[in-house]
Short mmCIF file of C-alpha atoms in Angstrom, two decimals:
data_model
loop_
_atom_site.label_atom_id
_atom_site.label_comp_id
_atom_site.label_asym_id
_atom_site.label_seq_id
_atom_site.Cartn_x
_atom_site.Cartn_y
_atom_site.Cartn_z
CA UNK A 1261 22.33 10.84 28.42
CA UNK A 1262 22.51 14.34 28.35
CA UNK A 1263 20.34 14.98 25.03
CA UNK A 1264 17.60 16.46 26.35
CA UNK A 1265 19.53 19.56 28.38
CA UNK A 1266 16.77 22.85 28.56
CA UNK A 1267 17.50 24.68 25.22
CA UNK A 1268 18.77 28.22 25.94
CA UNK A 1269 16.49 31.34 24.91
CA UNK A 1270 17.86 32.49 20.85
CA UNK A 1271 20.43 35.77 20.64
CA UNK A 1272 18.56 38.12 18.36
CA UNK A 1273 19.66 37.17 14.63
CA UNK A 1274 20.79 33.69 15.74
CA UNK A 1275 17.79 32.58 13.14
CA UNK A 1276 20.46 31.15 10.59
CA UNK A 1277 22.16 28.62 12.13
CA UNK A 1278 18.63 26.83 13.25
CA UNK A 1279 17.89 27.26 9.88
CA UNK A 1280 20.50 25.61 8.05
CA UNK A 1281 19.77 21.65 9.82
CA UNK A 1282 16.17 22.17 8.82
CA UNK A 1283 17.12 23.60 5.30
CA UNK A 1284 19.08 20.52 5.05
CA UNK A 1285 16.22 18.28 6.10
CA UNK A 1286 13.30 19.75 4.68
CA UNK A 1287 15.65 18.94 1.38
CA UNK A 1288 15.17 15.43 2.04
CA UNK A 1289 11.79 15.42 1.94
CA UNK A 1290 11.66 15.72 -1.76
CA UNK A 1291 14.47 14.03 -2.80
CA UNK A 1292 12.90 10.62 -0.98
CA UNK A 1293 9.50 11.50 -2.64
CA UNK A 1294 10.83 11.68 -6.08
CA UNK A 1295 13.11 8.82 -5.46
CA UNK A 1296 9.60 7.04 -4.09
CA UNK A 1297 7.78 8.05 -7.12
CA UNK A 1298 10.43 6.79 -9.63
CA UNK A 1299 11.60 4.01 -8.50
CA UNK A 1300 10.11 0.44 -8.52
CA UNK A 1301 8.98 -2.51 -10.47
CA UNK A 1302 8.05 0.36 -13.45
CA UNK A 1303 10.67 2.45 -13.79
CA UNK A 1304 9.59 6.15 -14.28
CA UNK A 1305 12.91 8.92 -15.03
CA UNK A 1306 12.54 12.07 -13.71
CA UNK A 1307 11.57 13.51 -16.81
CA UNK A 1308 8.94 11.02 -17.54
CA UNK A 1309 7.38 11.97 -13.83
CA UNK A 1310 6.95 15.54 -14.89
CA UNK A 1311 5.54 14.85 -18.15
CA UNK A 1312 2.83 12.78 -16.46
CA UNK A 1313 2.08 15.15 -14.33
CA UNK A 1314 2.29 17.79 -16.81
CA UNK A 1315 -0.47 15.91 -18.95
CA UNK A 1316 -3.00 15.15 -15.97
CA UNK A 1317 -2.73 19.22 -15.39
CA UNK A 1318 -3.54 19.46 -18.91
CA UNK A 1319 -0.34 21.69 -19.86
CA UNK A 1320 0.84 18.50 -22.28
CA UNK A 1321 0.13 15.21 -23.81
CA UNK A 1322 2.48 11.80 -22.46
CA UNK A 1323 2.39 9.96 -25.74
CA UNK A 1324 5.68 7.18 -25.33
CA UNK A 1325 4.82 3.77 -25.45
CA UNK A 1326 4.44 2.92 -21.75
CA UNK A 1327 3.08 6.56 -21.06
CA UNK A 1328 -0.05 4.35 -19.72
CA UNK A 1329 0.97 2.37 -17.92
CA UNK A 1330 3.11 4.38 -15.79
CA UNK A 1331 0.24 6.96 -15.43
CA UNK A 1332 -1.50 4.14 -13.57
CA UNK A 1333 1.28 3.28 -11.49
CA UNK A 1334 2.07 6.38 -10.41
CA UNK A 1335 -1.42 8.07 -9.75
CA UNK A 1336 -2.99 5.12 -8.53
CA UNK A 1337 -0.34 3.51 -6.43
CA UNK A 1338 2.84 5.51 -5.84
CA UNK A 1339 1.65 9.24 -5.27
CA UNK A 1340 -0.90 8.30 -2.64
CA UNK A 1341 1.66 5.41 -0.90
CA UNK A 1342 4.31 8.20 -0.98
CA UNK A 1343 2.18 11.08 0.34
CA UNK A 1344 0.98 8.71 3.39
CA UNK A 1345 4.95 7.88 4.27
CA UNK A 1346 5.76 11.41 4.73
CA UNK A 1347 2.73 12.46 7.03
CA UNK A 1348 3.29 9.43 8.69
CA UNK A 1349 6.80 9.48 9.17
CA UNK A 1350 6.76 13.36 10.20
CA UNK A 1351 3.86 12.36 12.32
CA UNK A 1352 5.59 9.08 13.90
CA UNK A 1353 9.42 11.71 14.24
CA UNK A 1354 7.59 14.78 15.69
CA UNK A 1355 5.41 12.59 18.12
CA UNK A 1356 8.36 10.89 19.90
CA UNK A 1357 10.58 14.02 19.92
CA UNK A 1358 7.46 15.64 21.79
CA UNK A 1359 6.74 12.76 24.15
CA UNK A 1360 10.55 12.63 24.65
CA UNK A 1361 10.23 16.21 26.12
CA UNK A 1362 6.96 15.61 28.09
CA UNK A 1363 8.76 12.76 29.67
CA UNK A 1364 11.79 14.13 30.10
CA UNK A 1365 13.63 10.65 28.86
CA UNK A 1366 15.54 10.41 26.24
CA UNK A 1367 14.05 6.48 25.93
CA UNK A 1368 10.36 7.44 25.24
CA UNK A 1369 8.61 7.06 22.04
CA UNK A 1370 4.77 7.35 21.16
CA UNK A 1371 4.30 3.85 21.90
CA UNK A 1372 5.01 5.10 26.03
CA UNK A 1373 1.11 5.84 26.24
CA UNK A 1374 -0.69 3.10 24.85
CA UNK A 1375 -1.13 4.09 21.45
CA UNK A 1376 0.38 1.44 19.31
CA UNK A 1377 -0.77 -1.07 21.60
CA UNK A 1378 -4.30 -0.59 21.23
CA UNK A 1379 -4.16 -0.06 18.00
CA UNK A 1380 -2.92 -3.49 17.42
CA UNK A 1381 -5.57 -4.85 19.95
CA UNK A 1382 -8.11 -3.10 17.76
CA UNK A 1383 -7.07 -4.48 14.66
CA UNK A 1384 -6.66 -7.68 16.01
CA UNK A 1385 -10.77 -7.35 17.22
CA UNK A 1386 -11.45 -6.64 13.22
CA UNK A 1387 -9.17 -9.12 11.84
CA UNK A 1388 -11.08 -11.66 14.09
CA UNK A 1389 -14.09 -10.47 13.90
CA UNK A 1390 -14.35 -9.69 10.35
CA UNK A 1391 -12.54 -12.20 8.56
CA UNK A 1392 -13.68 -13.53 6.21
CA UNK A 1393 -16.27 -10.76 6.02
CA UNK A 1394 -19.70 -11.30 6.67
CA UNK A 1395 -21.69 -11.14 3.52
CA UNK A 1396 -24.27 -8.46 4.13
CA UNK A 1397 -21.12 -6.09 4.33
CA UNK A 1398 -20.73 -3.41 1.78
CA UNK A 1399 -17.54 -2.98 0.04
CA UNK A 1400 -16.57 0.28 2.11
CA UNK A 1401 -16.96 -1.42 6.08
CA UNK A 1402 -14.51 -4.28 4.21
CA UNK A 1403 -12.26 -1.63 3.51
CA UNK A 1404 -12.52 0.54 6.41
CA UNK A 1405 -13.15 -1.83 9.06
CA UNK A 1406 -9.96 -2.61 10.11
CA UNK A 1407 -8.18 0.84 9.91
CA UNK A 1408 -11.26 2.26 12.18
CA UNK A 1409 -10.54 -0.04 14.54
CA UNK A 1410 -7.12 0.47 15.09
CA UNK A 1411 -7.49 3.90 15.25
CA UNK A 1412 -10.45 3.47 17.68
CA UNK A 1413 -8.77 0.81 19.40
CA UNK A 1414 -5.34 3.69 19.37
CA UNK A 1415 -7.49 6.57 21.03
CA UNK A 1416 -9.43 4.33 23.78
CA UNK A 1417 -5.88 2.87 25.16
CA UNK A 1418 -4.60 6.79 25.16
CA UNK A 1419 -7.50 7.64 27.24
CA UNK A 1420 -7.25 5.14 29.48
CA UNK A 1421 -3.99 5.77 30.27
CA UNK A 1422 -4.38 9.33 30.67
CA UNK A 1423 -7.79 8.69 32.74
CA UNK A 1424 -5.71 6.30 34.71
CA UNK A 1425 -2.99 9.10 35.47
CA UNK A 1426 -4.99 11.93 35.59
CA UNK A 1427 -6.09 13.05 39.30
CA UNK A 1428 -7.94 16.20 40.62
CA UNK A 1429 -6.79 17.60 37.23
CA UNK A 1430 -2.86 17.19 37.41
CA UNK A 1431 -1.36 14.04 35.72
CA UNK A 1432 2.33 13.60 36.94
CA UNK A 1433 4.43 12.32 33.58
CA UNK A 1434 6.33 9.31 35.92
CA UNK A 1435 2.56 8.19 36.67
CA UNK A 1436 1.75 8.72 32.72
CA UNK A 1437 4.28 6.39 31.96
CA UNK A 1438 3.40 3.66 34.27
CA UNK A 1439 -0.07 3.45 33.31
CA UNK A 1440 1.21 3.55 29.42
CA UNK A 1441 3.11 0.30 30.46
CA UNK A 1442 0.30 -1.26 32.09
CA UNK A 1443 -1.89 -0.53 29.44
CA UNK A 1444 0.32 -1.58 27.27
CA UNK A 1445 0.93 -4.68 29.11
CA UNK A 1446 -2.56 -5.37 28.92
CA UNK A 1447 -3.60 -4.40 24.99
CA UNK A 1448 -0.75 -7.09 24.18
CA UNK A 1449 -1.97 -9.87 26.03
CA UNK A 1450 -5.68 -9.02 23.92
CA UNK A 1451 -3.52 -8.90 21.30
CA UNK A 1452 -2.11 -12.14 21.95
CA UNK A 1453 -5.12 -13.93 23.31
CA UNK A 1454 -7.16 -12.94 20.14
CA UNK A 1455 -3.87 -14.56 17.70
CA UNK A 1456 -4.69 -17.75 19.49
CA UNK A 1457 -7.74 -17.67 19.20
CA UNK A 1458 -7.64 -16.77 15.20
CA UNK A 1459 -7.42 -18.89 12.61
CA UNK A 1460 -4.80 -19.68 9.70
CA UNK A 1461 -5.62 -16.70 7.50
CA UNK A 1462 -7.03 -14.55 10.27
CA UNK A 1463 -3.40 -14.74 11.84
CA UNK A 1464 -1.49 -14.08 8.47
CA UNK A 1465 -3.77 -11.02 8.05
CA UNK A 1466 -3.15 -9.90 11.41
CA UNK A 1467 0.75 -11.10 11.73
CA UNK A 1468 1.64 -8.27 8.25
CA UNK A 1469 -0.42 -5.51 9.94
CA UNK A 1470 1.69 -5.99 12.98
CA UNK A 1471 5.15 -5.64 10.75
CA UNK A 1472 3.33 -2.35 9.04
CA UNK A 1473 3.21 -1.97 5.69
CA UNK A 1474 2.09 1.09 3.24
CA UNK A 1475 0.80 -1.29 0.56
CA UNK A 1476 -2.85 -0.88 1.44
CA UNK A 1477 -2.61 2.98 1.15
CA UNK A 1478 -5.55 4.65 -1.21
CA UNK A 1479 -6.48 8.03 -2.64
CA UNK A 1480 -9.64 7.44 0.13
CA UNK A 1481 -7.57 6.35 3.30
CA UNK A 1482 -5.37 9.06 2.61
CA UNK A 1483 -8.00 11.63 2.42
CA UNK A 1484 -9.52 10.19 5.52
CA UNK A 1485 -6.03 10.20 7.63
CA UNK A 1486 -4.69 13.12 6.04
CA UNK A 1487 -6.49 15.83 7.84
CA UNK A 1488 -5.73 13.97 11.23
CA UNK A 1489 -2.00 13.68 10.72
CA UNK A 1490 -2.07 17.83 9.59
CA UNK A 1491 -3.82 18.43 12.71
CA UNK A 1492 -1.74 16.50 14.73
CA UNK A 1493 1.88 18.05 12.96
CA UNK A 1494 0.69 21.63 13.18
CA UNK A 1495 0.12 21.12 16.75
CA UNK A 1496 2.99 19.59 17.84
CA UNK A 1497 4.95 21.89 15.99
CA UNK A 1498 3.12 24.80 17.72
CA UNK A 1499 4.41 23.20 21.12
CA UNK A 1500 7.83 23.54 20.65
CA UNK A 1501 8.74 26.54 23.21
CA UNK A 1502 6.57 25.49 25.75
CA UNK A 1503 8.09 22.29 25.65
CA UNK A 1504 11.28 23.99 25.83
CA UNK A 1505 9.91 25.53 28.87
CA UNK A 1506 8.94 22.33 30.70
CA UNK A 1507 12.39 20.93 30.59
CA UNK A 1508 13.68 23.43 33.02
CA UNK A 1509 11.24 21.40 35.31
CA UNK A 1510 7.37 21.53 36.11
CA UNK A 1511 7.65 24.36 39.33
CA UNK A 1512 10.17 26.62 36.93
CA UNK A 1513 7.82 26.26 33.78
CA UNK A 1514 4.48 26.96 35.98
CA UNK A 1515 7.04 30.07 37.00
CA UNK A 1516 7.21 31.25 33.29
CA UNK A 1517 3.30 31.29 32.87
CA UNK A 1518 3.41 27.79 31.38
CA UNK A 1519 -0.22 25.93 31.62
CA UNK A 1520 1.91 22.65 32.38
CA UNK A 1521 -1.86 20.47 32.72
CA UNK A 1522 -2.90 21.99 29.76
CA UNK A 1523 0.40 21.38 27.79
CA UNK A 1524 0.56 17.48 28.76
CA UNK A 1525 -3.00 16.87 27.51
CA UNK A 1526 -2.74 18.90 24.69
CA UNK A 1527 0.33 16.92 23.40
CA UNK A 1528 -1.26 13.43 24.50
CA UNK A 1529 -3.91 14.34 22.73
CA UNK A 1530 -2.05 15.30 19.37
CA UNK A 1531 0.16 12.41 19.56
CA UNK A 1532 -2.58 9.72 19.77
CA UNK A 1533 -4.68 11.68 17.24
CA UNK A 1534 -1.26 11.51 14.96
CA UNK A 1535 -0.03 8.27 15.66
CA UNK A 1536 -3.20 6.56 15.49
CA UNK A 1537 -4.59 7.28 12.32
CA UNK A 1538 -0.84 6.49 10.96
CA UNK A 1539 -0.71 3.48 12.60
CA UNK A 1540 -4.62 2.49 11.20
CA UNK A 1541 -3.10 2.52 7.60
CA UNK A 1542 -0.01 1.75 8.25
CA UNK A 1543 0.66 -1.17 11.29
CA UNK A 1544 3.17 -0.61 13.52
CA UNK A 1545 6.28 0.84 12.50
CA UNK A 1546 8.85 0.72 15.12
CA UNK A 1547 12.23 3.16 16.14
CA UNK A 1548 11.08 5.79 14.05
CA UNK A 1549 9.72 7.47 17.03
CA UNK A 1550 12.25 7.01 19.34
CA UNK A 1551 15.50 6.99 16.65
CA UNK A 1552 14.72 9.96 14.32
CA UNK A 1553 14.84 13.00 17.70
CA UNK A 1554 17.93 11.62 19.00
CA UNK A 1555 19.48 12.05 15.39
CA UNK A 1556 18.53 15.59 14.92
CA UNK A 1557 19.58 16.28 18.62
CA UNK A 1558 22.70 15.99 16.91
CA UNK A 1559 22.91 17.64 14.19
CA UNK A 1560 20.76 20.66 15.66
CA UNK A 1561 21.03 20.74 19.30
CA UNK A 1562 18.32 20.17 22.18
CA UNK A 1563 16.40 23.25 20.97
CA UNK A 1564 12.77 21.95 20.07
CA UNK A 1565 12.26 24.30 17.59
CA UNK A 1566 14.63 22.93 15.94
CA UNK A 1567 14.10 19.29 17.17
CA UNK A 1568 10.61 18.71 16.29
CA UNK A 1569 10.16 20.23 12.62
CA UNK A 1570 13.78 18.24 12.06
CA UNK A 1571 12.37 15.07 12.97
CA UNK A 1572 9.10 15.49 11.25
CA UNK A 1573 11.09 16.30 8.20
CA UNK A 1574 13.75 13.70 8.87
CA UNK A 1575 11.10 11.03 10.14
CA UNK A 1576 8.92 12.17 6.54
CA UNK A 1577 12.20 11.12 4.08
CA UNK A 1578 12.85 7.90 6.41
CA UNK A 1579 10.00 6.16 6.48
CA UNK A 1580 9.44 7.56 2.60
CA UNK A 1581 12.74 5.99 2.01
CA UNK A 1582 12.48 2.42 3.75
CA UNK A 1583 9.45 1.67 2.19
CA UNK A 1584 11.08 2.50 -1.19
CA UNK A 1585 13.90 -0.30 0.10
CA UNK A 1586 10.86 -2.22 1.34
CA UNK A 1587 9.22 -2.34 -2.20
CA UNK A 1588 12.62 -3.15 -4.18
CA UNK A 1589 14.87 -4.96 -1.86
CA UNK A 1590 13.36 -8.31 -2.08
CA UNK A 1591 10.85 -7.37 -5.90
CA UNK A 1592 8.74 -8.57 -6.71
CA UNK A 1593 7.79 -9.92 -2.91
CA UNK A 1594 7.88 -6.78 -0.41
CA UNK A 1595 9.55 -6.44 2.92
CA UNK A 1596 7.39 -5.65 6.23
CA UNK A 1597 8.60 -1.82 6.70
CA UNK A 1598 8.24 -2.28 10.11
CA UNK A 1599 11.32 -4.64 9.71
CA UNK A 1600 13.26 -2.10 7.42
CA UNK A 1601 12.60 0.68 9.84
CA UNK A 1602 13.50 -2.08 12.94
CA UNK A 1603 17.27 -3.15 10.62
CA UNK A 1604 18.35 1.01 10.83
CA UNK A 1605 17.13 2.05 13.85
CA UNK A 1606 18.08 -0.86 16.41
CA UNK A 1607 22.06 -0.78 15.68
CA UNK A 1608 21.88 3.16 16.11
CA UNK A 1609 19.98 2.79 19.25
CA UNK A 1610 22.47 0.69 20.30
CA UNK A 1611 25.41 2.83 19.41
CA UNK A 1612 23.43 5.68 21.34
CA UNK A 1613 23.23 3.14 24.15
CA UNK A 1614 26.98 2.05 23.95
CA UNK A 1615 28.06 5.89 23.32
CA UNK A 1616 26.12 6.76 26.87
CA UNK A 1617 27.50 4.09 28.49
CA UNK A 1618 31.54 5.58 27.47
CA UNK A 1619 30.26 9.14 28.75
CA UNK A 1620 29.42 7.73 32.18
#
């Protein structure tokens, strides 16, 4: 593949046409978060959904019959749920277009370095350990127990690998990415070990996280992962050139005053700060990652200043969008949205495979 070819230094005023593909994107954004808000089990129109708003702002009253109703709905359940799919899905986009560059392989996705993995092994621990919870617990360790453990469980497999990598200072990215296998390798058979041991409903509890889901997303998870996934967007986003940089190669990038040591543990660092406090909430939610970069490739070039804000804003309406499928598809049960994400993004992998393959 030939995707990730060094993007060439901008002409002066050659700002429009990398403007247009993320025009076009950032559009989606809010399209597939009104679409997210509106549609489900309650119906709400578009001019119902400003109304509502309108009246919690106090600039008008919602007075139509199910006026209530759908104020519940969409406050309690939707908004949040909605919010959560687009940092996560920007997250999950920008993430593997950055690790894609850090690499330098087309192939690589977040999960590369461990992060997914042990995030899974750490939910597993809580599921296990905490279920059915032990009753000296207060309600908010119920609640939180199993998110902070993923996202512990997401950070202390990134480290490793890096740890594992890392020597006199330098970590080389082909070493990187066989320790992220390893570890990998490793946080699944915990993973697996620990579904054996479980029981009935400790394995049902811990067979949906796995498929990911954005059902169990609240006002407070939100405002706990929120501030991570910001972090974690603003900084991959502020990465961009010097990634652009390192694809010329290490020795030319070290040339052009790049900090290449710096640069790979910065954006390790971002990514498993992203990915794992989306993953905590949300399970694992595979090809967004590794799908969403190649598609923007496309439509904007290998440029990762265009690359990375497209994905985030392409990975934000996807994910937004198959958990609106997710929710309606099958109503009133609900898809896994690690399954709707895994139904688009495998046959396009494969035509990016096949379409490779012809080039050859």
């Amino acid at each position: 593949m030939t995707l990730l070819a060094p993007a060439a230094e901008p002409r002066r005023g050659a700002r429009l046409p990398r403007a247009v593909p993320l025009a076009v994107l950032a559009a989606l954004v809010p399209l597939a978060v009104l679409a997210a808000l509106g549609i489900g089990a309650v119906p709400i129109a578009p001019a119902d959904l400003l109304a509502l708003v309108a009246a919690r702002g106090g600039w008008g009253t919602a007075t139509w019959a199910d006026a209530s109703r759908q104020d519940a709905v969409l406050f309690a359940i939707r908004l949040p749920r909605a919010l959560f799919g687009a940092l996560a899905g920007a997250t999950l986009a920008g993430g593997g277009a950055a690790v894609q560059a850090l690499f330098r392989n087309p192939l690589a996705d977040p999960a590369l370095i461990g992060t997914a993995a042990g995030a899974a092994l750490g939910a597993a621990t809580a599921v296990v350990a905490l279920t059915p919870a032990p009753a000296w617990a207060p309600d908010w360790l119920r609640l939180a127990a199993l998110p902070a453990a993923a996202f512990l469980g997401g950070l202390a497999a990134t480290a490793a690998v890096y740890g594992i990598a890392n020597r006199d200072g330098r970590t080389a990215p082909a070493t990187l990415l066989l320790a992220g296998i390893a570890v990998n390798a490793l946080a699944g058979a915990g993973t697996g070990l620990l579904a054996f041991a479980a029981n009935d409903a400790q394995l049902r509890s811990l067979t949906f996280w796995t498929l990911g889901s954005l059902g169990s997303v609240t006002w407070q998870g939100l405002g706990i992962a929120a501030p991570l996934l910001v972090a974690s967007l603003l900084g991959l986003l502020a990465s961009a050139r010097p990634l652009n940089l390192l694809l010329l190669g290490e020795r030319e990038a070290r040339h052009l005053g790049i900090d290449v040591e710096r640069l790979q543990r910065r954006t390790v660092l971002l990514m498993a700060l992203g990915v794992g406090a989306a993953v905590a909430l949300s399970g694992v939610i595979a090809f967004v990652g590794l799908v969403v970069p190649h598609l923007v490739r496309l439509a904007g070039g290998p440029d990762h200043r265009v690359v990375i804000p497209g994905s985030m804003a392409l990975g934000a309406a996807l994910l937004v969008g198959a958990d609106v499928a997710a929710r309606t598809a099958v109503a009133p049960a609900e898809l896994p949205l690690g399954v709707v994400t895994a139904l688009v993004g495998a046959p396009f992998f494969l035509f990016l495979l096949r379409r490779a393959r012809v080039e050859e």
